[in-house]
Amino acid sequence: MEFFVDSCVLIGAKRERDKWHKLAKPIVEYIAEGKAGTGYRLDYVLLETVNFLLKKDGPDVAVDALTDLLASRFLRLIVVDEIGLRAAARLMSRYRGLSLTDAAIVHYMQELGIRYLISFDSRFDIVPWLIRIKSLDELKHYASQL
């Protein structure tokens, strides 16, 4: 299975007091074990995650998360280029309510032909072809179908 992962999942997995922690941590552990397949995250998502953790939890937590994310064997990094940025801007106009990062995720999902996104952000639900995965059970379900 191929999928994208959103920053809210990565942040939630790292922060015990985050509202998504109980859902996010087992998802990220499942991904880290290689059971979900190949995942992708944008450099924007990496920046959002690390900067949020730096602000809320300090440099030790942020650097630890960055180290883990860069070492991940099952989450590939995609760097947003100018073409992707322009496409994301167009998608922001089409799907009102998506942030620039969200729209960039949608663009690269389209480019790679990937329909699955692990995210707790319901704003993605306005994209009709995207399947948003919100729990470990859903992830296991979709991963077992492929």
Short mmCIF file of C-alpha atoms in Angstrom, two decimals:
data_model
loop_
_atom_site.label_atom_id
_atom_site.label_comp_id
_atom_site.label_asym_id
_atom_site.label_seq_id
_atom_site.Cartn_x
_atom_site.Cartn_y
_atom_site.Cartn_z
CA MET A 1 0.00 0.00 0.00
CA GLU A 2 1.13 3.55 -0.69
CA PHE A 3 -0.10 6.48 1.36
CA PHE A 4 0.65 10.01 2.49
CA VAL A 5 0.78 11.07 6.11
CA ASP A 6 -0.20 14.46 7.53
CA SER A 7 1.58 16.42 10.25
CA CYS A 8 -1.29 16.07 12.75
CA VAL A 9 -0.58 12.33 12.86
CA LEU A 10 3.17 12.76 13.31
CA ILE A 11 2.70 15.42 15.98
CA GLY A 12 0.03 13.43 17.76
CA ALA A 13 2.23 10.34 17.89
CA LYS A 14 5.05 12.27 19.56
CA ARG A 15 3.08 14.33 22.13
CA GLU A 16 1.43 12.41 24.94
CA ARG A 17 -0.81 15.34 25.78
CA ASP A 18 -1.95 15.85 22.19
CA LYS A 19 -5.64 15.21 21.56
CA TRP A 20 -4.73 12.74 18.78
CA HIS A 21 -2.03 10.85 20.71
CA LYS A 22 -4.05 7.68 21.42
CA LEU A 23 -5.00 7.36 17.75
CA ALA A 24 -1.73 8.56 16.24
CA LYS A 25 0.87 6.61 18.21
CA PRO A 26 -0.27 3.11 17.16
CA ILE A 27 -0.60 4.28 13.54
CA VAL A 28 2.96 5.61 13.47
CA GLU A 29 4.26 2.46 15.19
CA TYR A 30 2.50 0.32 12.56
CA ILE A 31 4.09 2.41 9.81
CA ALA A 32 7.53 2.20 11.48
CA GLU A 33 7.25 -1.59 11.54
CA GLY A 34 6.75 -1.57 7.77
CA LYS A 35 3.30 -3.13 8.01
CA ALA A 36 1.47 -0.33 6.17
CA GLY A 37 3.63 -0.26 3.07
CA THR A 38 5.36 2.80 1.67
CA GLY A 39 4.40 6.19 2.99
CA TYR A 40 5.22 9.68 1.82
CA ARG A 41 5.46 12.97 3.63
CA LEU A 42 6.22 16.36 2.20
CA ASP A 43 9.03 18.57 3.39
CA TYR A 44 6.22 20.98 4.36
CA VAL A 45 4.80 18.30 6.67
CA LEU A 46 8.23 17.69 8.15
CA LEU A 47 8.66 21.42 8.78
CA GLU A 48 5.19 21.76 10.32
CA THR A 49 5.84 18.81 12.60
CA VAL A 50 9.28 19.85 13.81
CA ASN A 51 8.41 23.54 14.20
CA PHE A 52 5.25 22.73 16.16
CA LEU A 53 7.15 20.40 18.49
CA LEU A 54 9.94 22.96 18.90
CA LYS A 55 7.44 25.64 19.92
CA LYS A 56 5.35 23.44 22.23
CA ASP A 57 7.86 20.95 23.64
CA GLY A 58 11.33 22.39 23.09
CA PRO A 59 14.41 21.56 21.04
CA ASP A 60 15.06 18.09 22.48
CA VAL A 61 11.66 16.77 21.40
CA ALA A 62 11.84 18.55 18.03
CA VAL A 63 15.32 17.24 17.20
CA ASP A 64 14.35 13.74 18.34
CA ALA A 65 11.30 13.80 16.04
CA LEU A 66 13.36 15.14 13.13
CA THR A 67 15.98 12.43 13.61
CA ASP A 68 13.29 9.73 13.69
CA LEU A 69 11.52 11.08 10.61
CA LEU A 70 14.72 11.37 8.59
CA ALA A 71 15.74 7.83 9.56
CA SER A 72 12.39 6.28 8.68
CA ARG A 73 12.71 3.45 6.16
CA PHE A 74 9.00 3.47 5.37
CA LEU A 75 8.29 7.20 4.99
CA ARG A 76 9.83 8.80 1.94
CA LEU A 77 10.41 12.52 1.77
CA ILE A 78 9.09 14.60 -1.12
CA VAL A 79 10.47 18.10 -1.56
CA VAL A 80 7.92 20.54 -2.92
CA ASP A 81 9.27 22.26 -6.02
CA GLU A 82 8.01 25.35 -7.84
CA ILE A 83 5.71 23.32 -10.09
CA GLY A 84 4.21 21.63 -7.03
CA LEU A 85 3.82 24.94 -5.26
CA ARG A 86 1.96 26.47 -8.19
CA ALA A 87 -0.26 23.41 -8.50
CA ALA A 88 -0.98 23.58 -4.77
CA ALA A 89 -1.99 27.23 -5.13
CA ARG A 90 -4.50 26.23 -7.83
CA LEU A 91 -5.84 23.43 -5.62
CA MET A 92 -6.29 25.90 -2.74
CA SER A 93 -8.62 27.86 -5.01
CA ARG A 94 -10.49 24.75 -6.08
CA TYR A 95 -10.82 23.20 -2.62
CA ARG A 96 -11.51 26.15 -0.35
CA GLY A 97 -10.42 25.47 3.21
CA LEU A 98 -7.25 23.54 2.44
CA SER A 99 -4.02 25.09 3.68
CA LEU A 100 -1.05 25.39 1.35
CA THR A 101 0.46 22.28 2.90
CA ASP A 102 -2.83 20.39 2.53
CA ALA A 103 -3.13 21.41 -1.11
CA ALA A 104 0.47 20.38 -1.76
CA ILE A 105 -0.27 16.96 -0.26
CA VAL A 106 -3.27 16.63 -2.59
CA HIS A 107 -1.17 17.65 -5.59
CA TYR A 108 1.56 15.09 -4.93
CA MET A 109 -1.01 12.40 -4.18
CA GLN A 110 -2.46 13.08 -7.65
CA GLU A 111 0.99 13.07 -9.23
CA LEU A 112 1.85 9.69 -7.73
CA GLY A 113 -1.63 8.19 -8.15
CA ILE A 114 -2.07 7.65 -4.41
CA ARG A 115 -5.58 7.82 -2.90
CA TYR A 116 -4.83 7.14 0.77
CA LEU A 117 -4.01 9.85 3.30
CA ILE A 118 -3.52 9.24 7.00
CA SER A 119 -4.88 12.37 8.65
CA PHE A 120 -7.25 13.54 11.36
CA ASP A 121 -7.97 16.74 9.42
CA SER A 122 -11.54 16.58 8.10
CA ARG A 123 -10.89 19.44 5.66
CA PHE A 124 -9.45 16.82 3.31
CA ASP A 125 -12.92 15.30 2.99
CA ILE A 126 -13.80 17.92 0.36
CA VAL A 127 -11.46 16.15 -2.08
CA PRO A 128 -13.81 13.55 -3.58
CA TRP A 129 -11.27 10.95 -4.72
CA LEU A 130 -9.14 11.00 -1.56
CA ILE A 131 -9.58 8.30 1.10
CA ARG A 132 -8.74 9.69 4.54
CA ILE A 133 -7.60 7.09 7.05
CA LYS A 134 -8.36 8.09 10.65
CA SER A 135 -7.48 5.04 12.76
CA LEU A 136 -5.21 2.03 12.97
CA ASP A 137 -8.16 -0.25 12.21
CA GLU A 138 -8.86 1.63 8.98
CA LEU A 139 -5.17 1.53 8.05
CA LYS A 140 -5.03 -2.23 8.62
CA HIS A 141 -8.22 -2.66 6.59
CA TYR A 142 -6.93 -0.79 3.55
CA ALA A 143 -3.43 -2.27 3.83
CA SER A 144 -4.88 -5.80 3.83
CA GLN A 145 -6.88 -5.14 0.65
CA LEU A 146 -3.81 -4.48 -1.44
#
